[in-house]
Short mmCIF file of C-alpha atoms and ligand atoms in Angstrom, two decimals:
data_model
loop_
_atom_site.label_atom_id
_atom_site.label_comp_id
_atom_site.label_asym_id
_atom_site.label_seq_id
_atom_site.Cartn_x
_atom_site.Cartn_y
_atom_site.Cartn_z
CA GLU A 3 0.00 0.00 0.00
CA LEU A 4 1.32 3.44 -0.93
CA GLU A 5 2.00 5.71 2.00
CA SER A 6 0.40 9.11 1.86
CA THR A 7 -0.02 12.05 4.19
CA VAL A 8 -3.21 13.53 5.49
CA SER A 9 -3.84 17.08 6.67
CA ILE A 10 -6.96 17.77 8.66
CA THR A 11 -8.09 21.38 8.79
CA VAL A 12 -10.71 22.21 11.36
CA VAL A 13 -12.45 25.36 10.15
CA GLY A 14 -14.02 27.10 13.12
CA ALA A 15 -11.28 25.84 15.42
CA SER A 16 -12.11 28.11 18.32
CA GLY A 17 -15.76 27.04 18.46
CA ASP A 18 -17.35 24.79 21.03
CA LEU A 19 -17.76 21.70 18.88
CA ALA A 20 -14.14 21.81 17.77
CA LYS A 21 -12.85 22.15 21.31
CA LYS A 22 -15.23 19.69 22.93
CA LYS A 23 -15.47 17.00 20.30
CA ILE A 24 -13.28 17.26 17.22
CA PHE A 25 -9.81 17.80 18.68
CA PRO A 26 -10.35 15.26 21.50
CA ALA A 27 -11.58 12.73 18.92
CA LEU A 28 -8.52 13.33 16.73
CA PHE A 29 -6.30 12.87 19.75
CA ALA A 30 -8.04 9.61 20.71
CA LEU A 31 -7.52 8.34 17.15
CA PHE A 32 -3.86 9.26 17.36
CA TYR A 33 -3.56 7.56 20.75
CA GLU A 34 -5.08 4.39 19.38
CA ASP A 35 -3.02 4.45 16.19
CA CYS A 36 -6.17 4.83 14.14
CA ILE A 37 -5.04 7.84 12.18
CA PRO A 38 -2.55 7.59 9.29
CA LYS A 39 1.03 7.77 10.48
CA HIS A 40 1.86 10.94 8.58
CA PHE A 41 -0.73 13.47 9.60
CA THR A 42 -0.93 17.10 10.49
CA ILE A 43 -3.76 19.15 11.97
CA PHE A 44 -4.60 22.76 11.27
CA GLY A 45 -6.99 24.96 13.12
CA TYR A 46 -8.52 27.75 11.04
CA ALA A 47 -10.60 30.59 12.45
CA ARG A 48 -10.79 34.35 12.54
CA THR A 49 -9.34 34.73 16.03
CA ARG A 50 -5.64 35.55 15.86
CA LEU A 51 -3.64 32.84 17.59
CA THR A 52 -0.13 31.50 17.32
CA ASP A 53 0.46 27.76 16.95
CA GLU A 54 1.46 27.69 20.60
CA GLU A 55 -1.71 29.46 21.69
CA MET A 56 -3.85 27.05 19.72
CA ARG A 57 -2.00 24.12 21.32
CA ASN A 58 -2.69 25.60 24.74
CA MET A 59 -6.31 26.12 23.87
CA ILE A 60 -6.91 22.55 22.80
CA SER A 61 -4.64 20.82 25.30
CA LYS A 62 -7.17 21.68 28.00
CA THR A 63 -9.82 19.50 26.40
CA LEU A 64 -7.77 16.58 25.15
CA ALA A 65 -8.78 14.54 28.20
CA CYS A 66 -7.54 11.02 27.79
CA ARG A 67 -10.53 8.81 27.11
CA ILE A 68 -8.44 5.73 26.60
CA ASP A 69 -7.60 5.22 30.22
CA LYS A 70 -8.58 8.02 32.48
CA ARG A 71 -5.92 7.02 34.98
CA ALA A 72 -3.16 6.64 32.48
CA ASN A 73 -0.72 9.39 32.06
CA CYS A 74 -0.97 10.28 28.43
CA SER A 75 1.07 13.46 28.57
CA ASP A 76 3.82 12.10 26.30
CA LYS A 77 1.33 11.18 23.63
CA MET A 78 -0.40 14.48 24.10
CA GLU A 79 2.84 16.35 23.56
CA GLN A 80 3.57 14.38 20.37
CA PHE A 81 0.05 15.11 19.16
CA LEU A 82 0.26 18.82 19.91
CA GLN A 83 3.49 19.09 17.96
CA ARG A 84 1.51 18.11 14.88
CA CYS A 85 -1.06 20.87 15.42
CA PHE A 86 -0.83 24.25 13.72
CA TYR A 87 -3.00 27.28 13.34
CA HIS A 88 -3.88 29.73 10.65
CA SER A 89 -6.14 32.70 11.16
CA GLY A 90 -8.19 34.05 8.31
CA GLU A 91 -11.56 35.23 7.13
CA TYR A 92 -14.07 32.60 6.08
CA GLY A 93 -14.78 34.07 2.67
CA LEU A 94 -11.34 35.29 1.55
CA GLU A 95 -9.56 33.14 -1.00
CA GLU A 96 -6.21 34.76 -0.32
CA ASN A 97 -6.39 33.60 3.30
CA PHE A 98 -6.96 30.06 2.05
CA SER A 99 -4.00 30.40 -0.33
CA GLU A 100 -1.87 31.24 2.70
CA LEU A 101 -3.25 28.16 4.42
CA ASP A 102 -2.40 26.19 1.29
CA ARG A 103 1.22 27.33 1.51
CA LYS A 104 1.42 26.25 5.14
CA LEU A 105 -0.20 22.92 4.33
CA LYS A 106 2.32 22.31 1.55
CA GLU A 107 5.16 23.12 3.90
CA GLN A 108 3.96 20.55 6.44
CA GLU A 109 3.18 17.99 3.76
CA GLY A 110 6.66 18.48 2.33
CA SER A 111 8.36 17.99 5.65
CA MET A 112 6.25 14.91 6.48
CA GLN A 113 7.14 13.40 3.13
CA CYS A 114 10.79 14.17 3.62
CA LEU A 115 10.88 12.69 7.08
CA ALA A 116 9.13 9.56 5.97
CA GLN A 117 11.03 9.43 2.70
CA ILE A 118 7.81 9.13 0.77
CA VAL A 119 8.36 12.06 -1.56
CA GLY A 120 5.99 12.19 -4.49
CA ARG A 121 3.17 10.28 -2.79
CA LEU A 122 -0.30 11.61 -2.21
CA ALA A 123 -0.98 14.51 0.12
CA ASN A 124 -4.63 14.14 1.11
CA ARG A 125 -6.66 16.90 2.71
CA LEU A 126 -9.71 16.80 4.91
CA PHE A 127 -11.62 19.93 5.91
CA TYR A 128 -13.99 19.83 8.85
CA LEU A 129 -16.50 22.68 8.71
CA SER A 130 -17.39 23.39 12.30
CA ILE A 131 -19.01 26.71 11.46
CA PRO A 132 -22.49 28.23 11.12
CA PRO A 133 -24.38 27.23 7.96
CA ASN A 134 -24.48 30.74 6.49
CA ILE A 135 -20.76 30.52 5.74
CA PHE A 136 -20.58 26.90 4.52
CA VAL A 137 -20.61 27.84 0.89
CA ASP A 138 -18.04 30.65 1.22
CA VAL A 139 -15.61 28.36 2.95
CA VAL A 140 -16.14 25.55 0.48
CA ARG A 141 -15.61 27.95 -2.42
CA CYS A 142 -12.34 29.27 -0.97
CA ALA A 143 -11.06 25.91 0.22
CA SER A 144 -11.78 24.14 -3.05
CA ARG A 145 -10.33 26.90 -5.19
CA SER A 146 -7.29 27.75 -3.12
CA ALA A 147 -6.50 24.96 -0.70
CA SER A 148 -7.55 21.66 -2.21
CA SER A 149 -4.98 18.94 -2.55
CA PRO A 150 -3.06 19.09 -5.83
CA THR A 151 -2.10 15.41 -5.62
CA GLY A 152 -4.46 13.43 -3.43
CA TRP A 153 -8.08 13.58 -2.37
CA THR A 154 -9.87 16.56 -0.82
CA ARG A 155 -12.88 15.82 1.37
CA VAL A 156 -15.14 18.10 3.34
CA ILE A 157 -17.09 17.16 6.45
CA VAL A 158 -20.17 19.31 7.02
CA GLU A 159 -22.23 19.48 10.18
CA LYS A 160 -25.95 20.03 10.21
CA PRO A 161 -28.07 22.07 9.85
CA PHE A 162 -28.26 21.17 6.17
CA GLY A 163 -30.89 23.79 5.45
CA ARG A 164 -34.18 24.42 7.26
CA ASP A 165 -36.55 22.67 4.84
CA SER A 166 -36.64 20.88 1.50
CA GLN A 167 -36.01 23.99 -0.54
CA SER A 168 -33.16 25.54 1.44
CA SER A 169 -31.53 22.14 1.76
CA ALA A 170 -31.70 21.58 -2.01
CA GLU A 171 -30.23 25.05 -2.55
CA LEU A 172 -27.38 24.33 -0.18
CA THR A 173 -26.66 21.04 -1.94
CA GLN A 174 -26.69 22.82 -5.30
CA SER A 175 -24.29 25.48 -4.08
CA LEU A 176 -21.90 22.96 -2.58
CA LYS A 177 -21.94 20.95 -5.78
CA GLN A 178 -20.60 23.91 -7.72
CA TYR A 179 -17.32 23.27 -5.94
CA LEU A 180 -17.41 19.66 -4.78
CA THR A 181 -18.61 16.33 -6.08
CA GLU A 182 -21.06 14.34 -3.96
CA ASP A 183 -18.19 11.95 -3.22
CA GLN A 184 -16.21 14.72 -1.56
CA ILE A 185 -19.02 15.78 0.77
CA PHE A 186 -19.30 13.97 4.09
CA ARG A 187 -22.54 15.06 5.81
CA ILE A 188 -22.17 14.10 9.42
CA ASP A 189 -24.94 12.93 11.73
CA HIS A 190 -23.07 12.05 14.87
CA TYR A 191 -25.81 9.68 16.06
CA LEU A 192 -24.73 7.32 13.30
CA GLY A 193 -21.35 7.09 15.00
CA LYS A 194 -22.80 5.95 18.30
CA GLU A 195 -21.95 2.41 19.27
CA LEU A 196 -25.51 1.15 19.72
CA VAL A 197 -26.73 2.71 16.53
CA GLU A 198 -23.86 1.04 14.68
CA ASN A 199 -24.89 -2.21 16.38
CA LEU A 200 -28.49 -2.05 15.15
CA SER A 201 -27.73 -3.89 11.93
CA VAL A 202 -25.68 -6.51 13.73
CA LEU A 203 -28.49 -7.15 16.18
CA ARG A 204 -31.06 -7.45 13.42
CA PHE A 205 -29.24 -9.20 10.66
CA SER A 206 -27.07 -11.62 12.56
CA ASN A 207 -29.53 -12.98 15.11
CA LEU A 208 -32.12 -15.43 13.94
CA VAL A 209 -34.32 -14.67 16.93
CA PHE A 210 -34.82 -11.05 15.88
CA GLU A 211 -34.94 -10.76 12.11
CA PRO A 212 -38.04 -12.95 11.56
CA LEU A 213 -39.95 -10.86 14.12
CA TRP A 214 -38.97 -7.54 12.53
CA SER A 215 -42.24 -6.63 10.81
CA ARG A 216 -45.87 -5.62 11.25
CA GLN A 217 -46.69 -9.23 11.92
CA PHE A 218 -45.04 -9.19 15.33
CA ILE A 219 -44.17 -5.60 16.14
CA ARG A 220 -46.95 -3.40 17.45
CA ASN A 221 -45.08 -0.14 17.55
CA VAL A 222 -41.59 1.33 17.67
CA GLN A 223 -40.61 4.28 19.83
CA LEU A 224 -37.60 6.53 19.34
CA ILE A 225 -37.01 8.63 22.39
CA PHE A 226 -34.50 11.40 22.98
CA SER A 227 -34.45 13.49 26.12
CA GLU A 228 -32.03 15.89 27.69
CA ASP A 229 -32.18 17.10 31.27
CA PHE A 230 -30.88 20.56 30.44
CA GLY A 231 -32.18 23.45 28.35
CA THR A 232 -30.61 25.42 25.54
CA GLU A 233 -28.13 27.12 27.86
CA GLY A 234 -26.68 29.85 25.70
CA ARG A 235 -27.27 27.96 22.42
CA GLY A 236 -30.67 29.62 22.09
CA GLY A 237 -29.55 31.80 19.21
CA TYR A 238 -28.91 28.77 17.02
CA PHE A 239 -31.70 26.67 18.46
CA ASP A 240 -34.44 29.23 18.08
CA ASN A 241 -33.97 29.29 14.34
CA TYR A 242 -34.42 25.52 14.11
CA GLY A 243 -36.40 23.99 16.98
CA ILE A 244 -36.37 20.43 18.20
CA ILE A 245 -37.94 18.86 15.10
CA ARG A 246 -35.09 20.07 12.90
CA ASP A 247 -32.46 19.72 15.61
CA ILE A 248 -33.13 16.11 16.60
CA MET A 249 -36.03 14.42 14.78
CA GLN A 250 -35.37 15.13 11.13
CA ASN A 251 -31.81 13.85 11.47
CA HIS A 252 -30.78 11.85 14.55
CA LEU A 253 -34.06 10.03 15.20
CA LEU A 254 -34.97 9.61 11.55
CA GLN A 255 -31.56 8.12 10.79
CA ILE A 256 -32.05 5.59 13.56
CA LEU A 257 -35.50 4.82 12.22
CA ALA A 258 -34.14 4.25 8.71
CA LEU A 259 -31.50 1.82 9.95
CA PHE A 260 -34.04 0.10 12.12
CA ALA A 261 -36.64 -0.34 9.41
CA MET A 262 -34.68 -0.78 6.15
CA GLU A 263 -34.75 -4.00 4.17
CA THR A 264 -31.67 -6.23 4.17
CA PRO A 265 -29.03 -4.47 2.08
CA VAL A 266 -27.31 -6.39 -0.70
CA SER A 267 -24.03 -6.04 1.19
CA LEU A 268 -22.43 -3.91 3.86
CA ALA A 269 -21.03 -1.55 1.23
CA ALA A 270 -21.90 2.09 1.81
CA GLU A 271 -24.00 2.47 -1.32
CA ASP A 272 -25.98 -0.69 -0.66
CA ILE A 273 -26.85 0.45 2.85
CA ARG A 274 -27.65 4.00 1.79
CA ASN A 275 -29.85 2.71 -1.03
CA GLU A 276 -31.96 0.81 1.49
CA LYS A 277 -32.17 3.79 3.81
CA VAL A 278 -33.39 6.02 1.01
CA LYS A 279 -36.01 3.44 0.05
CA VAL A 280 -37.44 3.31 3.52
CA LEU A 281 -37.43 7.11 3.89
CA ARG A 282 -39.19 7.48 0.57
CA SER A 283 -41.85 5.01 1.70
CA MET A 284 -42.70 7.17 4.66
CA ARG A 285 -45.92 9.11 4.87
CA VAL A 286 -45.56 12.89 4.99
CA LEU A 287 -46.11 13.91 8.61
CA GLN A 288 -49.47 15.59 9.32
CA LEU A 289 -50.15 18.32 11.83
CA ASP A 290 -52.58 16.20 13.83
CA ASP A 291 -49.82 13.65 14.35
CA VAL A 292 -47.54 16.15 16.03
CA VAL A 293 -47.46 17.66 19.50
CA VAL A 294 -45.12 20.53 20.25
CA GLY A 295 -44.02 21.84 23.61
CA GLN A 296 -41.75 24.44 25.15
CA TYR A 297 -40.30 24.43 28.65
CA LYS A 298 -41.30 27.01 31.17
CA GLY A 299 -39.54 28.07 34.36
CA HIS A 300 -39.88 25.91 37.40
CA THR A 301 -38.74 25.92 41.00
CA LYS A 302 -37.78 22.66 42.58
CA GLY A 303 -35.98 21.94 45.86
CA GLY A 304 -35.34 25.64 46.35
CA ARG A 305 -33.66 25.94 42.96
CA SER A 306 -35.22 27.76 40.12
CA TYR A 307 -34.85 26.64 36.54
CA PRO A 308 -35.30 29.12 33.69
CA ALA A 309 -37.90 29.03 30.95
CA TYR A 310 -36.72 28.66 27.35
CA VAL A 311 -37.72 32.26 26.67
CA ASP A 312 -35.57 33.41 29.63
CA ASP A 313 -32.47 32.44 27.64
CA PRO A 314 -31.03 35.85 26.69
CA THR A 315 -30.21 34.56 23.20
CA VAL A 316 -33.88 33.62 22.56
CA PRO A 317 -36.28 36.28 21.24
CA LYS A 318 -39.09 37.15 23.62
CA GLY A 319 -42.35 35.41 22.83
CA SER A 320 -40.64 32.73 20.74
CA LEU A 321 -42.90 29.82 19.72
CA THR A 322 -40.02 27.51 18.86
CA PRO A 323 -40.64 24.00 20.17
CA THR A 324 -38.13 22.52 22.60
CA PHE A 325 -40.18 19.34 22.73
CA ALA A 326 -42.05 17.40 20.06
CA ALA A 327 -43.77 14.07 19.73
CA ALA A 328 -44.77 12.67 16.36
CA ALA A 329 -46.39 9.58 14.90
CA LEU A 330 -44.82 8.40 11.66
CA PHE A 331 -45.75 5.61 9.29
CA ILE A 332 -43.91 3.62 6.67
CA ASP A 333 -46.25 2.65 3.88
CA ASN A 334 -44.51 -0.48 2.71
CA ALA A 335 -45.29 -4.17 3.00
CA ARG A 336 -43.13 -4.74 6.06
CA TRP A 337 -44.38 -1.87 8.20
CA ASP A 338 -47.90 -1.12 6.99
CA GLY A 339 -49.92 0.32 9.89
CA VAL A 340 -47.14 0.15 12.51
CA PRO A 341 -46.80 3.48 14.33
CA PHE A 342 -43.25 4.75 14.71
CA LEU A 343 -43.46 7.22 17.55
CA MET A 344 -40.80 9.82 18.10
CA LYS A 345 -40.36 11.95 21.14
CA ALA A 346 -37.59 14.50 21.62
CA GLY A 347 -37.20 17.17 24.20
CA LYS A 348 -34.90 19.45 26.14
CA ALA A 349 -35.14 20.30 29.84
CA LEU A 350 -36.92 17.06 30.71
CA HIS A 351 -36.61 14.98 33.87
CA THR A 352 -33.88 12.78 32.49
CA GLY A 353 -31.26 12.57 29.75
CA ARG A 354 -31.58 9.49 27.59
CA ALA A 355 -31.76 8.18 24.04
CA GLU A 356 -33.40 4.86 23.37
CA ILE A 357 -35.31 2.71 20.94
CA ARG A 358 -38.26 0.73 22.27
CA VAL A 359 -39.85 -2.03 20.29
CA GLN A 360 -43.19 -3.22 21.60
CA PHE A 361 -44.30 -6.61 20.35
CA ARG A 362 -47.82 -7.88 19.84
CA HIS A 363 -49.78 -9.94 22.35
CA VAL A 364 -49.23 -13.67 22.43
CA PRO A 365 -52.25 -15.12 20.64
CA GLY A 366 -54.42 -17.24 22.94
CA ASN A 367 -52.18 -16.52 25.88
CA LEU A 368 -52.62 -19.35 28.38
CA TYR A 369 -51.61 -17.07 31.20
CA LYS A 370 -54.04 -14.31 30.41
CA ARG A 371 -55.63 -14.36 33.83
CA ASN A 372 -52.27 -13.81 35.49
CA PHE A 373 -52.11 -10.41 33.88
CA GLY A 374 -55.51 -9.18 34.94
CA SER A 375 -57.24 -7.07 32.35
CA ASP A 376 -54.12 -5.36 31.09
CA LEU A 377 -52.64 -7.55 28.41
CA ASP A 378 -50.42 -4.72 27.23
CA LYS A 379 -48.41 -5.24 30.35
CA ALA A 380 -47.61 -8.74 29.19
CA THR A 381 -46.17 -7.96 25.82
CA ASN A 382 -42.49 -8.28 25.14
CA GLU A 383 -40.50 -5.13 24.74
CA LEU A 384 -37.00 -4.81 23.38
CA VAL A 385 -35.12 -1.76 24.58
CA ILE A 386 -31.94 -0.51 22.96
CA ARG A 387 -30.51 2.16 25.19
CA VAL A 388 -28.20 4.28 23.08
CA GLN A 389 -27.11 6.42 26.03
CA PRO A 390 -26.26 6.75 28.84
CA ASP A 391 -25.35 3.32 30.26
CA GLU A 392 -25.54 1.57 26.91
CA ALA A 393 -27.69 -1.53 27.15
CA ILE A 394 -29.93 -3.90 25.25
CA TYR A 395 -32.65 -5.63 27.22
CA LEU A 396 -35.69 -7.67 26.46
CA LYS A 397 -38.67 -7.69 28.75
CA ILE A 398 -40.06 -11.18 29.09
CA ASN A 399 -42.69 -12.84 31.23
CA ASN A 400 -41.35 -15.24 33.76
CA LYS A 401 -42.62 -17.38 36.57
CA VAL A 402 -41.68 -16.15 39.99
CA PRO A 403 -40.11 -19.16 41.70
CA GLY A 404 -42.35 -20.72 44.32
CA LEU A 405 -45.25 -23.06 44.79
CA ASN A 406 -47.86 -20.82 43.31
CA MET A 407 -48.14 -19.57 39.76
CA ARG A 408 -47.18 -15.96 39.78
CA LEU A 409 -45.71 -14.24 36.76
CA ASP A 410 -43.62 -11.18 36.56
CA ARG A 411 -41.79 -9.20 33.93
CA SER A 412 -38.06 -9.68 33.96
CA ASN A 413 -35.27 -8.44 31.78
CA LEU A 414 -32.84 -10.40 29.71
CA ASN A 415 -30.19 -7.82 30.15
CA LEU A 416 -27.05 -6.92 28.24
CA LEU A 417 -25.36 -4.11 30.10
CA TYR A 418 -22.39 -2.85 28.16
CA ALA A 419 -20.50 -1.68 31.23
CA ALA A 420 -20.62 -5.18 32.70
CA ARG A 421 -20.06 -7.14 29.50
CA TYR A 422 -17.51 -4.88 27.83
CA PRO A 423 -15.45 -3.08 30.44
CA ILE A 424 -13.88 -0.63 28.03
CA GLU A 425 -14.45 3.04 27.41
CA ILE A 426 -16.79 3.28 24.42
CA PRO A 427 -15.36 5.52 21.69
CA ASP A 428 -17.02 8.84 21.09
CA ALA A 429 -19.17 9.02 17.96
CA TYR A 430 -16.84 11.61 16.44
CA GLU A 431 -13.89 9.24 16.61
CA ARG A 432 -15.53 6.64 14.42
CA LEU A 433 -16.85 9.23 11.98
CA LEU A 434 -13.54 11.03 11.61
CA MET A 435 -11.74 7.75 11.11
CA ASP A 436 -14.26 6.75 8.44
CA ALA A 437 -13.97 10.08 6.63
CA ILE A 438 -10.18 9.72 6.53
CA GLU A 439 -10.55 6.20 5.19
CA GLY A 440 -13.20 7.24 2.66
CA GLU A 441 -15.83 4.98 4.23
CA ARG A 442 -19.17 6.65 3.47
CA ARG A 443 -21.56 4.22 5.13
CA LEU A 444 -22.27 6.48 8.10
CA PHE A 445 -22.60 9.74 6.19
CA ILE A 446 -25.78 11.12 4.67
CA ARG A 447 -26.13 11.03 0.91
CA SER A 448 -27.93 13.93 -0.75
CA ASP A 449 -30.95 11.86 -1.84
CA GLU A 450 -31.31 10.63 1.76
CA LEU A 451 -31.32 14.20 2.92
CA ASP A 452 -34.00 15.16 0.38
CA ALA A 453 -36.17 12.25 1.46
CA ALA A 454 -35.75 13.19 5.12
CA TRP A 455 -36.79 16.79 4.52
CA ALA A 456 -39.78 15.73 2.44
CA ILE A 457 -41.30 14.03 5.48
CA PHE A 458 -41.06 17.02 7.79
CA THR A 459 -41.16 20.14 5.61
CA PRO A 460 -44.95 20.55 5.20
CA VAL A 461 -45.65 20.25 8.91
CA LEU A 462 -42.83 22.59 9.82
CA LYS A 463 -44.29 25.17 7.45
CA GLU A 464 -47.77 24.71 8.84
CA LEU A 465 -46.60 25.03 12.45
CA GLU A 466 -44.83 28.27 11.58
CA GLU A 467 -47.47 29.77 9.31
CA LYS A 468 -50.29 29.10 11.73
CA ARG A 469 -48.10 30.22 14.61
CA ILE A 470 -49.12 27.19 16.63
CA ALA A 471 -48.37 27.77 20.28
CA PRO A 472 -46.37 25.01 21.95
CA GLU A 473 -47.80 23.38 25.06
CA LEU A 474 -45.77 24.63 28.03
CA TYR A 475 -44.18 22.07 30.34
CA PRO A 476 -42.18 22.70 33.48
CA TYR A 477 -38.39 22.45 33.24
CA GLY A 478 -37.41 19.02 34.53
CA SER A 479 -40.83 17.41 33.93
CA ARG A 480 -41.83 14.55 31.65
CA GLY A 481 -43.00 16.92 28.93
CA PRO A 482 -46.46 17.99 27.77
CA VAL A 483 -49.44 15.70 28.34
CA GLY A 484 -50.29 16.08 24.68
CA ALA A 485 -47.66 13.40 24.01
CA TYR A 486 -49.73 10.85 25.96
CA TYR A 487 -52.84 11.64 23.93
CA LEU A 488 -50.98 11.39 20.67
CA ALA A 489 -49.69 7.95 21.64
CA ALA A 490 -53.11 6.85 22.91
CA LYS A 491 -54.68 7.89 19.62
CA HIS A 492 -52.47 5.30 17.96
CA ASN A 493 -53.07 2.72 20.67
CA VAL A 494 -49.61 3.13 22.09
CA ARG A 495 -48.30 3.59 25.57
CA TRP A 496 -44.89 5.22 25.91
CA GLY A 497 -42.53 2.57 27.22
CA ASP A 498 -40.44 5.03 29.17
CA LEU A 499 -43.43 6.21 31.17
CA SER A 500 -45.07 2.92 32.10
C1 BG6 B 620 -26.92 17.89 18.48
C2 BG6 B 620 -28.01 18.87 18.76
O1 BG6 B 620 -26.97 17.48 17.16
O2 BG6 B 620 -27.07 16.77 19.33
C3 BG6 B 620 -28.02 19.27 20.21
O3 BG6 B 620 -27.84 20.01 17.95
C4 BG6 B 620 -28.04 18.07 21.11
O4 BG6 B 620 -29.12 20.11 20.49
C5 BG6 B 620 -26.97 17.07 20.70
O5 BG6 B 620 -27.81 18.50 22.43
C6 BG6 B 620 -27.09 15.77 21.47
O6 BG6 B 620 -26.00 14.95 21.21
P1 BG6 B 620 -25.51 13.89 22.27
O7 BG6 B 620 -24.46 13.12 21.55
O8 BG6 B 620 -24.99 14.65 23.43
O9 BG6 B 620 -26.71 13.08 22.63
#
């Protein structure tokens, strides 16, 4: 295999995401030898910093995930020596030409050191910047700082537009400068361990795959909750709301992986083809299948928690939802009539992301009378807890040991912490590694994105045009009661509440 070099430029290097996620993920990859041997990292932002200042800035957040007790300062020092900084405007080509010169310098010295002169110098750009400057940066980077010899790839973070039209426009603009192959649209939920495991669970266990359809599954629930509010991110959030922030991407991506048909192979295009098919089979979401909420201030245990509209970065009187529940349907042979319920909210009583699969009743259940009148309580439920405390458990009915016949619900329980006593990699580590390797399986293709927006765009428009007021719920509560009614309308009981 030919050796090549890779330069990773993080555009927006002084931002939160870069500091909290991207640099630590790059360091973890370096620590684990999962990054090409000859690499260099550049931070790019408007703030004026020297290389040393940038190293200081990021060294504070490079906490060693690998082994929290290990002393990784040597490795950290080696890593920091490969980090450089260039300050420039986001829309100025000459600033990117300067970056290009610096990149060439580093690439040259890496090639010299490794005696691999003449081999490819690959470049990856990570756009950790607001969407209104995506296109400017891509224009400048592709014109003035793309690799003359190897590949150039660009990772973009959501939001990819606000609706079908703006998303299509963004795609069009990016494609003036990049091919679809060069664009890596990130959805970090796809890098999470339990989301990655979904296909393994389904397609390599005989006990699950045959049950994976309307014949045996009554409903599927995708639940995301956070126990904190927008906390200073209100400026961004208010423009998008929870449906665009979480449902249209993170939860919908999980749904697509959950519900897709068996792909021809594990190749990226085969998987993405199946995801697009399932998304395109989905019914456009209707207003009466959505409940929106917004958190209000609340005092608990002598502490007071702010309302969403108290966030100084949120406009007064904002109607932006911080909570939403929705009932979605896939109109294909496998899933006809099965409700897929989504629920996502900020400032709720707990922080959790999980998938709940509720199975049908056992026909002619011999033990009916042991469950009283509530047969729902006796159905099996498979829970995939994405975070925290990663776990997969199956609720089954079991006889309580003893002389009489008493049943209870027990869990067949796979707790990751007990079974796999290792630190689970952060989603960004896997995704960065994949982007460097050119593995596109976990990135969103443009037709997938179009299909995803098509499901949500009409209802988003309607909510905004009709200025539908969100149902207020207290900070730290279980969210608006409307979510119960929505579920009940579809004969569903939320698994996380029962
Ligand atoms: C981001 C959203 O995509 O995901 C945030 O913009 C949210 O609002 C975050 O807090 C949640 O990610 P995680 O990995 O912490 O669950």
